[in-house]
PDB file of C-alpha atoms in Angstrom:
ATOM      1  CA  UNK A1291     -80.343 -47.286  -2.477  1.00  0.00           C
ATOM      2  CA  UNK A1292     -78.691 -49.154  -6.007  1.00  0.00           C
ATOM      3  CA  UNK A1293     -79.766 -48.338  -9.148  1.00  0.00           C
ATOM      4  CA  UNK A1294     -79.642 -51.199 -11.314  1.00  0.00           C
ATOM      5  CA  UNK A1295     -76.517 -50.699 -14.132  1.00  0.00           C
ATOM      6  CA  UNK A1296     -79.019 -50.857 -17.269  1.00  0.00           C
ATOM      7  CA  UNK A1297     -81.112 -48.014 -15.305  1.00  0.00           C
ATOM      8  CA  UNK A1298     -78.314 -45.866 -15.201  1.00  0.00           C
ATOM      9  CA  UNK A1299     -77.320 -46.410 -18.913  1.00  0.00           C
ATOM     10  CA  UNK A1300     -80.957 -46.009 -20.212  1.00  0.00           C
ATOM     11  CA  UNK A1301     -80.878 -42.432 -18.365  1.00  0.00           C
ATOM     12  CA  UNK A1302     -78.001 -41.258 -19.650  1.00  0.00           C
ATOM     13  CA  UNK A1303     -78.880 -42.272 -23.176  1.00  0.00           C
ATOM     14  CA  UNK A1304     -81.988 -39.739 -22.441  1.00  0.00           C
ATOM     15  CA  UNK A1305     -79.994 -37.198 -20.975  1.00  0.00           C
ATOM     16  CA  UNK A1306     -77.773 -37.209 -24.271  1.00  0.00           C
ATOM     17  CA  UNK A1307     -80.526 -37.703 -26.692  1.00  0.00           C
ATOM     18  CA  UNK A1308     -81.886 -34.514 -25.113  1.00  0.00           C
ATOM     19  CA  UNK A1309     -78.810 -32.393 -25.341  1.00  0.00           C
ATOM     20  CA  UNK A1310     -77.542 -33.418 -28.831  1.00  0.00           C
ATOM     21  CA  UNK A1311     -81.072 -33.439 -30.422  1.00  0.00           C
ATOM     22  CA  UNK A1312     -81.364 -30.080 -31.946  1.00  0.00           C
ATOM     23  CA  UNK A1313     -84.988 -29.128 -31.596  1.00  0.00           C
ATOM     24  CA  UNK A1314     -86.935 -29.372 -34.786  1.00  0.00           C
ATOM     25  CA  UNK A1315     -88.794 -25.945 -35.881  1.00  0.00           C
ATOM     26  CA  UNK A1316     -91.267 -24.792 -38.272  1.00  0.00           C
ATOM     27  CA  UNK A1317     -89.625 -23.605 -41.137  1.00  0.00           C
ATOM     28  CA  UNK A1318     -91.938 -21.586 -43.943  1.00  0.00           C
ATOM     29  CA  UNK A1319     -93.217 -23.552 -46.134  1.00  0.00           C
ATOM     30  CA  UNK A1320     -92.201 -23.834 -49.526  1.00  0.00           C
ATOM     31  CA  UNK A1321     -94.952 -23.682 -52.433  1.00  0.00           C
ATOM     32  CA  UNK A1322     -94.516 -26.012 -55.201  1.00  0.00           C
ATOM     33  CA  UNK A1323     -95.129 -24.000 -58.008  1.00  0.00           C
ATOM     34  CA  UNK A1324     -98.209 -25.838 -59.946  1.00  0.00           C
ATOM     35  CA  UNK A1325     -98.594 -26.857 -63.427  1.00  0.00           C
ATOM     36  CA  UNK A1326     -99.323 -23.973 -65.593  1.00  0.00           C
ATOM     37  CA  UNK A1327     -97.718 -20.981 -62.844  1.00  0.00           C
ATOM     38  CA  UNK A1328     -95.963 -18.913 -64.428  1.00  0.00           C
ATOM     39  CA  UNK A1329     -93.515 -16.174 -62.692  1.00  0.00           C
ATOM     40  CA  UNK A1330     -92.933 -12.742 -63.169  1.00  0.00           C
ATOM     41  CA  UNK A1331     -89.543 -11.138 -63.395  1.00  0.00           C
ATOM     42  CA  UNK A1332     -87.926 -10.783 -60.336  1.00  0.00           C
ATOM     43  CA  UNK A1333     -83.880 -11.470 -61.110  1.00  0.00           C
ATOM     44  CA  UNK A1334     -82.567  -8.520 -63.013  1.00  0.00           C
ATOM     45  CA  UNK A1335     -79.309  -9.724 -62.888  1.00  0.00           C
ATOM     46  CA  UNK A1336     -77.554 -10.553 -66.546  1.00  0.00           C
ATOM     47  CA  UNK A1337     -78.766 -13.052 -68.651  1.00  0.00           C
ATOM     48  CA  UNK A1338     -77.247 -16.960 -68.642  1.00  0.00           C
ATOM     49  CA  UNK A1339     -76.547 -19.804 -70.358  1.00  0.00           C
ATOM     50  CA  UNK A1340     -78.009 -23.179 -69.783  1.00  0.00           C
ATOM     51  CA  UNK A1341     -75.638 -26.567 -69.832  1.00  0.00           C
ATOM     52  CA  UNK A1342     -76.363 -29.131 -72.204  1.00  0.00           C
ATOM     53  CA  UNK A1343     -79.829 -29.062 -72.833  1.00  0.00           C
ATOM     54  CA  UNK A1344     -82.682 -28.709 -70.545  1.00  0.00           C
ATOM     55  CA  UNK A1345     -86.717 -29.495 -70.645  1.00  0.00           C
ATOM     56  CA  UNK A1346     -88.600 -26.092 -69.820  1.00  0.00           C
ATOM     57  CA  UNK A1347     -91.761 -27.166 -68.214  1.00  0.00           C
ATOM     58  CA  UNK A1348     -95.281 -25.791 -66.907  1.00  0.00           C
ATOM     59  CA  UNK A1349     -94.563 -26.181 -63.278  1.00  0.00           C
ATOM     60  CA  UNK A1350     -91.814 -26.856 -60.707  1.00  0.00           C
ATOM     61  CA  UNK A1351     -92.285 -30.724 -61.472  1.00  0.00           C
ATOM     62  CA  UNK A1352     -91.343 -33.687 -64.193  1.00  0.00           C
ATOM     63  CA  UNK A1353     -94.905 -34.123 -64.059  1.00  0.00           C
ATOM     64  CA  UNK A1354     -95.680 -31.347 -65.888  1.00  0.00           C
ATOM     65  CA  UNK A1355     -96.041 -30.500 -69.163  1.00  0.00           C
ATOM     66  CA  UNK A1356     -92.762 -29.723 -71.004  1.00  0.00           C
ATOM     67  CA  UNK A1357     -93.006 -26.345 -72.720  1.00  0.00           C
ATOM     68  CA  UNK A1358     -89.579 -26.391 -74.887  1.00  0.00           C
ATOM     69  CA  UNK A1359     -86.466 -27.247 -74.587  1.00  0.00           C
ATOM     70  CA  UNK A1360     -83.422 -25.074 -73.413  1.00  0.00           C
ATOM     71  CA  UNK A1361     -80.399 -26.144 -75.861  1.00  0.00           C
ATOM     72  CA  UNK A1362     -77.090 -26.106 -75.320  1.00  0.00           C
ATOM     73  CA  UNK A1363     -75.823 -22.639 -76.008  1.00  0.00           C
ATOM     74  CA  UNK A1364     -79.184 -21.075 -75.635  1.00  0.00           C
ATOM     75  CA  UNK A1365     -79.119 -17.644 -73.438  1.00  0.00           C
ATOM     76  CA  UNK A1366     -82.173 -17.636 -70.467  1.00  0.00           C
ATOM     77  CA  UNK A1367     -83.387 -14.606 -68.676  1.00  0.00           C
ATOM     78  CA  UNK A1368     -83.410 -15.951 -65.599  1.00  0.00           C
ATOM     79  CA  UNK A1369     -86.996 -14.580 -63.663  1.00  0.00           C
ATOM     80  CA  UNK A1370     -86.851 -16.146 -60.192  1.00  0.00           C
ATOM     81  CA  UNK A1371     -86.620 -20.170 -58.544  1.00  0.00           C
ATOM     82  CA  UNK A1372     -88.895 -21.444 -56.378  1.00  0.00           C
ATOM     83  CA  UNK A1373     -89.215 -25.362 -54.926  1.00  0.00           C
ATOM     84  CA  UNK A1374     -90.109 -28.539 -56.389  1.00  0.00           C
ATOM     85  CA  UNK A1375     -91.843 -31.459 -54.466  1.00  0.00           C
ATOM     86  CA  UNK A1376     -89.908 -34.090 -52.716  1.00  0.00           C
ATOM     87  CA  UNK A1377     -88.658 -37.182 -54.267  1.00  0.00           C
ATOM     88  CA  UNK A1378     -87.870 -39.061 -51.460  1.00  0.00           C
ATOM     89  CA  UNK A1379     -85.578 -37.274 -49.089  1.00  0.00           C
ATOM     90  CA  UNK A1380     -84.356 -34.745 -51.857  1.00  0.00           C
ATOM     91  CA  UNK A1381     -85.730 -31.463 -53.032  1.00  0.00           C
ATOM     92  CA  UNK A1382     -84.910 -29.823 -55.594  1.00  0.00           C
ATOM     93  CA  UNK A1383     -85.055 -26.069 -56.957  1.00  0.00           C
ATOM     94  CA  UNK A1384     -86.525 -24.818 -60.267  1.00  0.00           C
ATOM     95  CA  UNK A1385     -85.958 -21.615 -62.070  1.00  0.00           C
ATOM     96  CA  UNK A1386     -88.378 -19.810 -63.949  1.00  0.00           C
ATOM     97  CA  UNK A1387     -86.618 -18.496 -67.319  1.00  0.00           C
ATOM     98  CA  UNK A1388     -87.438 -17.217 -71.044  1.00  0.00           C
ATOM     99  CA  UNK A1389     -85.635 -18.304 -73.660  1.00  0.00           C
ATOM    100  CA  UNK A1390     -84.463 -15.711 -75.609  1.00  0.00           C
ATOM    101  CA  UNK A1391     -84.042 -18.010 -78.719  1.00  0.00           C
ATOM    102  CA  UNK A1392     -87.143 -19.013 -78.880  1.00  0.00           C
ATOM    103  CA  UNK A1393     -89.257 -16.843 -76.591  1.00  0.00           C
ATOM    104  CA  UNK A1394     -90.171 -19.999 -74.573  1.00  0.00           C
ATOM    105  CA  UNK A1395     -90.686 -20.000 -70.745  1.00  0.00           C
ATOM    106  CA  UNK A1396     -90.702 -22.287 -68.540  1.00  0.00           C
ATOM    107  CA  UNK A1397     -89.373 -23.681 -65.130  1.00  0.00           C
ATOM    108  CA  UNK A1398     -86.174 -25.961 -65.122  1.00  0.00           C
ATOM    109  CA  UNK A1399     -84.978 -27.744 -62.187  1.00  0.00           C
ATOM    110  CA  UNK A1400     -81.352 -25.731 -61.675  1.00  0.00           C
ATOM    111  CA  UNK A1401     -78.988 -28.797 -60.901  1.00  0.00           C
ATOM    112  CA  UNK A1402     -79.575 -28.879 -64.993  1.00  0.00           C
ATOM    113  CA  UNK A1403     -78.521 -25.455 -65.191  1.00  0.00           C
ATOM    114  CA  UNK A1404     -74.371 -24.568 -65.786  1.00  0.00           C
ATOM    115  CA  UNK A1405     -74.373 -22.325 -62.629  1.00  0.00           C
ATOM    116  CA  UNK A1406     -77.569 -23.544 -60.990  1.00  0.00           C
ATOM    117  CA  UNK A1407     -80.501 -20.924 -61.913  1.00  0.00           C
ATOM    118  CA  UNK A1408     -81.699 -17.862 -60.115  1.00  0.00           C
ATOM    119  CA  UNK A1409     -80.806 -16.964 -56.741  1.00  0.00           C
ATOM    120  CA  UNK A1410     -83.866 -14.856 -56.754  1.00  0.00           C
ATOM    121  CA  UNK A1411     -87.045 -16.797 -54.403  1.00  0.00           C
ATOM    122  CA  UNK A1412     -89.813 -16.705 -56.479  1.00  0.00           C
ATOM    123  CA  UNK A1413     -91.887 -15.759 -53.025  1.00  0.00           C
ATOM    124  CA  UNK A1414     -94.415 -18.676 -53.211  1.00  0.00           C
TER     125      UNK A1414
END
């Protein structure tokens, strides 16, 4: 019996696809953290400084209402980051942090941040 060449080629493109796939698992899933959440204070590690200015919002999202604005030079007390939605195929994290300037909190995303936020999960 002959297989037929394009047979032969569509099988092994299966075989291949099946081997090199890696299988695709359920991950937890990461809470957005809504308008208006606000996080307690999980990072206890030493306080940091922001980069050159940063919107402190309500939620993990632009959409949200901005709360104040982290300045340059302003020191945050860093509470804990969680997840923002995704914008497209990227997702970024947020921090939740007081301002100890102006006593301001707030969640900013953490690629604004000079060494990217809390490394603390938030848990939700």
């Amino acid at each position: 019996m002959r297989i037929a060449t394009p047979r032969v080629l569509a099988a092994a493109l299966v075989v291949t696809a099946a081997v090199f796939t890696p299988a695709v698992t359920a991950g937890p899933a990461h809470a957005v953290a809504a308008c208006g959440k606000k996080a307690g204070d999980k990072d206890s590690s030493t306080w940091h400084a922001t980069a050159g200015g940063a919107n402190m919002r309500s939620g993990s999202s632009t959409g949200c209402h901005i709360n104040g604005l982290a300045a340059r030079g302003d020191v945050l007390d860093y509470h804990c980051y969680t997840w923002g939605a995704w914008q497209g195929d990227q997702r970024y994290s947020w921090t939740y942090a007081r301002n100890t300037r102006t006593g301001v909190e707030g969640w900013l995303r953490t690629d604004t941040l000079s060494d990217f936020g809390s490394d603390v999960y938030c848990g939700f």
